[in-house]
Short mmCIF file of C-alpha atoms and ligand atoms in Angstrom, two decimals:
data_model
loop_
_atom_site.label_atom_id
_atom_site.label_comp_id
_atom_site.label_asym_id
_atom_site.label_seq_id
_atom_site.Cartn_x
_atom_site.Cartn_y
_atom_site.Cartn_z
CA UNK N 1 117.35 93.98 -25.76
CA UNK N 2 117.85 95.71 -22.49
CA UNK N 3 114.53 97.84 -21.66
CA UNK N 4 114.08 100.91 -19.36
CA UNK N 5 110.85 100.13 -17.05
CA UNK N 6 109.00 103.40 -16.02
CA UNK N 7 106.75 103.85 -12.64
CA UNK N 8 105.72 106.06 -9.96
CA UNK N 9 102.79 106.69 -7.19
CA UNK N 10 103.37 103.59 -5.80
CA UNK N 11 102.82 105.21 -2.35
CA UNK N 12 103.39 102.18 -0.48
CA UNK N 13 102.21 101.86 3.27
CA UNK N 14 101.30 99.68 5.58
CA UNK N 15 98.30 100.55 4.99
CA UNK N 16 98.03 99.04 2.03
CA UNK N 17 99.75 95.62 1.69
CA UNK N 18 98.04 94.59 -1.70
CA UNK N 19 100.29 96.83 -3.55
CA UNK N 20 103.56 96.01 -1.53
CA UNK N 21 102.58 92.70 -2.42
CA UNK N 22 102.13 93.42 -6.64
CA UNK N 23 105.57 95.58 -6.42
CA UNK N 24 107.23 92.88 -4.85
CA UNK N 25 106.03 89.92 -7.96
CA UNK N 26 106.38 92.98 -10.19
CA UNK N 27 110.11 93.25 -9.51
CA UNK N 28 110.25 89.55 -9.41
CA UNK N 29 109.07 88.53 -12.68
CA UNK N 30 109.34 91.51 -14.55
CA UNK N 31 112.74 93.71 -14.97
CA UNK N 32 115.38 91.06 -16.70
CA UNK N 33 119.51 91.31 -15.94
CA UNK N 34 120.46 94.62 -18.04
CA UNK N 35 117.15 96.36 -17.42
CA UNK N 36 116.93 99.54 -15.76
CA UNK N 37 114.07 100.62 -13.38
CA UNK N 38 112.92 104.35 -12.74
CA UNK N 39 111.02 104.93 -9.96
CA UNK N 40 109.99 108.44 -10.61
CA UNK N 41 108.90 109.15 -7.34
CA UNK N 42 106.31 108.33 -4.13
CA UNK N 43 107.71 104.97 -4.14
CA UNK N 44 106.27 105.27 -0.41
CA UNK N 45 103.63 107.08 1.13
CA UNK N 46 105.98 108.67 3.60
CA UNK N 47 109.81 107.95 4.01
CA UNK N 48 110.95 109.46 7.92
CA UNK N 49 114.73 108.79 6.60
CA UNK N 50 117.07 106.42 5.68
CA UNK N 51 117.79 104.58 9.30
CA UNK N 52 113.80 103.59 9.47
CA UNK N 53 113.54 100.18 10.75
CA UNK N 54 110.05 99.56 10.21
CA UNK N 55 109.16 95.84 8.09
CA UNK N 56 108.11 97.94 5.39
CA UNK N 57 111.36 99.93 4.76
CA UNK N 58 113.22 96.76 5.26
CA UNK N 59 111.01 94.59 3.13
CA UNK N 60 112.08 97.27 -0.14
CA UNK N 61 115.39 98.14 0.64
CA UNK N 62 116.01 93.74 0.21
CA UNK N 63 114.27 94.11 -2.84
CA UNK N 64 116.03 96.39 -4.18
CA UNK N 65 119.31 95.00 -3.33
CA UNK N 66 118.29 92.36 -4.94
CA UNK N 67 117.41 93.74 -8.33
CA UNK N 68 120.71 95.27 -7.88
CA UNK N 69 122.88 91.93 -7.31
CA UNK N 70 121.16 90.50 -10.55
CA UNK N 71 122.17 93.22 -13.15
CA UNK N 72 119.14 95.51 -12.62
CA UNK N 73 120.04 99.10 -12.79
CA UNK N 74 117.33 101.04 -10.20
CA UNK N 75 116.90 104.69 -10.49
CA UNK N 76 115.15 106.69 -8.10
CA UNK N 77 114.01 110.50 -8.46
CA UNK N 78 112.62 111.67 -4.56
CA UNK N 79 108.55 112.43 -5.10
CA UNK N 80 106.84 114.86 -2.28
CA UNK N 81 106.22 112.21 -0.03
CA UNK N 82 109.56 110.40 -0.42
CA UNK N 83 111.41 113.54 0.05
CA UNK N 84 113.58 112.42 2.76
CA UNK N 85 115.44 109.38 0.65
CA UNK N 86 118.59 109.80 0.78
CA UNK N 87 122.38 108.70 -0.20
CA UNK N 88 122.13 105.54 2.51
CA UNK N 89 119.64 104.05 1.37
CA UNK N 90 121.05 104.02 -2.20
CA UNK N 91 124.23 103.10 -1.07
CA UNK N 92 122.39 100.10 0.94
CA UNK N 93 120.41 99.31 -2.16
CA UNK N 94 122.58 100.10 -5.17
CA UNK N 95 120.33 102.01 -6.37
CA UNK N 96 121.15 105.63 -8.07
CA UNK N 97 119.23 108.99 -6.79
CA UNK N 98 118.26 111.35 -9.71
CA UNK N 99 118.10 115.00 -9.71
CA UNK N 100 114.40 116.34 -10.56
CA UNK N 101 114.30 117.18 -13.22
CA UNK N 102 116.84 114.65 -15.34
CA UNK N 103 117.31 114.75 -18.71
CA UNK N 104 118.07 111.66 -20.44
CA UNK N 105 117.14 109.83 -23.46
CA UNK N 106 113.80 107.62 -24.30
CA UNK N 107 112.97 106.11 -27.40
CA UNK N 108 115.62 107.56 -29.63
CA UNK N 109 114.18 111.27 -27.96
CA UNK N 110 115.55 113.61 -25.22
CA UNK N 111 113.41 113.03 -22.52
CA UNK N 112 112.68 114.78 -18.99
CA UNK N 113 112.15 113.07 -16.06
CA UNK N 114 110.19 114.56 -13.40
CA UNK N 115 108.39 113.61 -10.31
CA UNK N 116 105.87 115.87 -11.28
CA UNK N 117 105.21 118.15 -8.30
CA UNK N 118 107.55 121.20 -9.44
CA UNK N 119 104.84 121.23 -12.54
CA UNK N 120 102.07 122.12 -10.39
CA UNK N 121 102.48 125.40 -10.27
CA UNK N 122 98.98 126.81 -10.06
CA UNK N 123 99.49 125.17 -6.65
CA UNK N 124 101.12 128.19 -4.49
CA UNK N 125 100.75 126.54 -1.06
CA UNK N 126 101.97 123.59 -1.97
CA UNK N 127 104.80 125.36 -3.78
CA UNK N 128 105.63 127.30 -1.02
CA UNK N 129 105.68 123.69 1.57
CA UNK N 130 107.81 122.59 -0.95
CA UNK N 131 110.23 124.85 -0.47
CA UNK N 132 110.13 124.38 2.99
CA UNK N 133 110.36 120.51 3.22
CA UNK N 134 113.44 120.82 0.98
CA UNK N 135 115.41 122.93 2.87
CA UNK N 136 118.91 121.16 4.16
CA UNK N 137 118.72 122.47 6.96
CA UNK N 138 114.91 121.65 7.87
CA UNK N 139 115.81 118.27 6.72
CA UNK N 140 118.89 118.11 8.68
CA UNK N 141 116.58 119.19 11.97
CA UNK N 142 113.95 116.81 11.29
CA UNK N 143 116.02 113.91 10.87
CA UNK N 144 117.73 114.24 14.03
CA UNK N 145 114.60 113.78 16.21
CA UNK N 146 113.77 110.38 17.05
CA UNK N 147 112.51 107.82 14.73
CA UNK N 148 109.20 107.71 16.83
CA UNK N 149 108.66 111.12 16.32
CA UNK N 150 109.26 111.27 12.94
CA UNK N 151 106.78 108.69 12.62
CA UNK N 152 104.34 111.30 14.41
CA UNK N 153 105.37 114.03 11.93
CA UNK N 154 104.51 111.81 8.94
CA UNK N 155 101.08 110.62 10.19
CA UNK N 156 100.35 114.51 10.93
CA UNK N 157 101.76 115.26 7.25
CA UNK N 158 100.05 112.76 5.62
CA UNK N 159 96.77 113.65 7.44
CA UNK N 160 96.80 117.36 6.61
CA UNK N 161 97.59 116.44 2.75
CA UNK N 162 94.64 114.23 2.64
CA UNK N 163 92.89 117.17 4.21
CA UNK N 164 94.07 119.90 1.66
CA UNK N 165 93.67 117.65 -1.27
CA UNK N 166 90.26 117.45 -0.68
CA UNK N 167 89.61 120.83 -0.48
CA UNK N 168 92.01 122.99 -3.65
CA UNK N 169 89.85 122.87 -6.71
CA UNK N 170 91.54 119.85 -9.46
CA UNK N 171 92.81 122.32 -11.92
CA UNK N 172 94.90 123.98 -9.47
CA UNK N 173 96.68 120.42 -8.60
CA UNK N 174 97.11 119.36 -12.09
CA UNK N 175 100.50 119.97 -14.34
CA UNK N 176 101.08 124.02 -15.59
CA UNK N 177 100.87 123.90 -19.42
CA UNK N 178 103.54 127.10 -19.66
CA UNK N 179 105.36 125.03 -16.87
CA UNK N 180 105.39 122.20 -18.70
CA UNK N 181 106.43 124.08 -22.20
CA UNK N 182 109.21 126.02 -19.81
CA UNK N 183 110.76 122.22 -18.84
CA UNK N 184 110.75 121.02 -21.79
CA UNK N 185 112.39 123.97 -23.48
CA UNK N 186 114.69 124.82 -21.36
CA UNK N 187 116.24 121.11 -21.63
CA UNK N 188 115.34 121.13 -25.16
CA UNK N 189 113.23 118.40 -24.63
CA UNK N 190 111.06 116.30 -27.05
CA UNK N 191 109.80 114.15 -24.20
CA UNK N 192 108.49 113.96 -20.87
CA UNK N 193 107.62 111.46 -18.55
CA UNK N 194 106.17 111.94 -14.85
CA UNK N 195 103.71 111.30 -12.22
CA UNK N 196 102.19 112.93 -9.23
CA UNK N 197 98.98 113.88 -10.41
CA UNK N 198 97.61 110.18 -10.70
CA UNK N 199 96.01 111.28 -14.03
CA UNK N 200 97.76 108.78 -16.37
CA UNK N 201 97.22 109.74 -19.94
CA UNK N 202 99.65 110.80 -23.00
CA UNK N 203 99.30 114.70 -23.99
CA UNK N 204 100.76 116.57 -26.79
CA UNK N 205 102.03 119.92 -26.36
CA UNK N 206 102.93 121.88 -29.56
CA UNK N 207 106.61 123.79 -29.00
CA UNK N 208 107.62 127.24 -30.34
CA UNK N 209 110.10 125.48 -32.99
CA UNK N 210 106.84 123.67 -34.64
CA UNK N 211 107.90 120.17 -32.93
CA UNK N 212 105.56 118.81 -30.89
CA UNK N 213 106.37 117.34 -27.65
CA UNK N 214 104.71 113.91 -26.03
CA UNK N 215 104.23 113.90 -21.97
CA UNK N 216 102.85 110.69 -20.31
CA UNK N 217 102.05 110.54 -16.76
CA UNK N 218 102.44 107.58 -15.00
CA UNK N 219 99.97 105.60 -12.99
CA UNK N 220 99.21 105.48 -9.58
CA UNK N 221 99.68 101.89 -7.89
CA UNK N 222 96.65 100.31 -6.58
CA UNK N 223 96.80 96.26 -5.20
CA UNK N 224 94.62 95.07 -7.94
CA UNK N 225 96.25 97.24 -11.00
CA UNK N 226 99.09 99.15 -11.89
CA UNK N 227 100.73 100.13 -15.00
CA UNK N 228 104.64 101.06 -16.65
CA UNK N 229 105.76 102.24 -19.50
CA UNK N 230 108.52 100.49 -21.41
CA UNK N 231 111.65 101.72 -23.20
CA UNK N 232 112.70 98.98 -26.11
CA UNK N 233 115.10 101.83 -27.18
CA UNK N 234 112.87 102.46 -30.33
CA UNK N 235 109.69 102.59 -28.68
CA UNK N 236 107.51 103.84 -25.43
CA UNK N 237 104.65 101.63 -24.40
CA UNK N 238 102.34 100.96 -21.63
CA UNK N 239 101.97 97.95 -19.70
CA UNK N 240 99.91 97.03 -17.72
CA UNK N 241 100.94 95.49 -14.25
CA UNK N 242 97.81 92.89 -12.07
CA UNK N 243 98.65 90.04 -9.79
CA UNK N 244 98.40 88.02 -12.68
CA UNK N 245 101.41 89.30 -14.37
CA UNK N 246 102.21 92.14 -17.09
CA UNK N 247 100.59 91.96 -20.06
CA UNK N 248 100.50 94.51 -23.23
CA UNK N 249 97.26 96.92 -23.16
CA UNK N 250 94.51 95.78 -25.52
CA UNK N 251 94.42 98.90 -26.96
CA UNK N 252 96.75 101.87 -26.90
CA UNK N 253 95.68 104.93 -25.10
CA UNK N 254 94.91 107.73 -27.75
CA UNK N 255 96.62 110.95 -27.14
CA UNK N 256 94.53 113.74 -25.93
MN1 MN K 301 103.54 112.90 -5.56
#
C-alpha cells in the first residue's frame, strides 16, 4: 500500500553534515516506488535560488531526482528559510511545489498542510519580514545579484534570526490558536499537519461544529534523530528516523 511520508525542519547546512547524511539513508531506504514525500518546509537552512552551485544544493537536487526516476512522488511546500525555491529546481528534480496552505486528504480526513510560519501570528515582526521576503519583486531583485552575494545576504539573514529568536518571548513564536481554528475552518478542515516551531507534539482543537480537529507538528532534523509521520491511507503515525534506520515509536505520543 502506497504511503504518504511527512517531514519538515530539516534545515540542512553545511554546517551540519550529520543530518545531510541521515536525509540522504532516509530517502534511500525508506520511501518505496508509489510513495509520496512532503517536505513541508526548511528542507535547508537557507536556499539563495535555484542556480546555487554549492555541493550541498547539488548533493539534494541528485537525490531528489532520484526518488523521482524510481516512482517516488516529492512534494515540497517553501518554509521561511527556503523561501527562494523555485519552479527550476522542481523542474530539475521532479519534484512538485505546493501552495501554503494545501488542502488535501490524510487518513481518510481533509487535511491542511502548512509550513507553519503564517500560524505564528502573535509574531508581528516576523509577520511583517514575511511579507517582505515574499514580495516578487524583492525576490526578483535579490536573485539577480550575484550568487556570492546572495551567499552574504543569507549568512547576514540567518545571523540576525538566530539573534531575534533568542530574544521574542516563546509564546509569541509558537502557532495562534484562533489562527489555527481560522485555517482549519476556512478549508473545512479536520486535520492539520505542519512544522516550524520545532515543538513536535499532536494537539486537539475543539471546532465550532462540535468536531474536533487533530494538528501534529513535525520534528525538527537533528544528525542523531529525526522523526515522520506516515499516511497508510487509514492511519497517521509517527516514526521515528536514527542512522540506524526507521523504526515504529515504542509508545505513541498522547495528545495534549
Ligand atoms: Mn521554519
Amino acid at each position: 500500500m502506497p504511503e504518504k511520508i511527512f517531514i519538515s525542519d530539516l534545515h540542512l547546512s553545511d554546517t551540519r553534515p550529520d543530518t545531510t547524511a541521515l536525509f540522504g539513508q532516509f530517502l534511500e531506504q525508506r520511501p518505496q516506488a508509489g510513495d509520496q514525500l512532503y517536505i513541508l518546509g526548511d528542507l535547508f537552512d537557507a536556499w539563495i535560488g535555484d542556480d546555487d552551485d554549492a555541493p550541498l544544493a547539488e548533493q539534494v537536487r541528485t537525490w531528489l531526482k532520484a526518488l523521482n526516476q524510481r516512482g517516488v512522488q516529492v512534494f515540497i511546500q517553501r518554509g521561511n528559510r527556503d523561501f527562494l525555491m523555485g519552479k527550476r529546481l522542481m523542474r530539475e528534480t521532479g519534484a512538485m511545489l505546493l501552495p501554503d496552505p494545501y488542502l488535501t486528504t490524510v487518513a481518510g480526513q481533509p487535511t491542511l498542510l502548512m509550513h507553519g510560519d503564517l500560524l505564528c501570528t502573535d509574531d508581528l515582526a516576523y509577520q511583517k519580514a514575511r511579507r517582505k521576503l515574499r514580495n516578487p519583486l524583492f525576490q526578483w531583485l535579490a536573485l539577480r545579484r550575484s550568487l556570492a552575494s546572495r551567499r552574504e545576504m543569507a549568512a547576514e539573514y540567518r545571523r540576525r534570526s538566530g539573534e531575534v529568536t533568542a530574544q521574542t518571548a516563546a509564546e509569541i513564536m509558537d502557532a495562534n490558536e484562533q489562527t489555527i481554528l481560522d485555517h482549519l475552518q476556512r478549508h473545512q478542515a479536520t486535520q492539520l499537519i505542519h512544522g516550524h516551531t520545532h515543538r513536535p507534539a499532536v494537539h486537539k482543537h475543539p471546532l465550532a461544529d462540535g468536531r474536533i480537529a487533530t494538528r501534529y507538528v513535525l520534528d525538527e532534523w537533528h544528525g542523531d534523530h529525526a522523526a515522520a509521520w506516515v499516511d497508510d491511507d487509514k492511519t497517521l503515525r509517527r516514526e521515528e528516523i536514527s542512522p540506524s534506520g526507521t523504526s515504529p515509536p515504542s509508545a505513541p505520543v498522547p495528545p495534549r
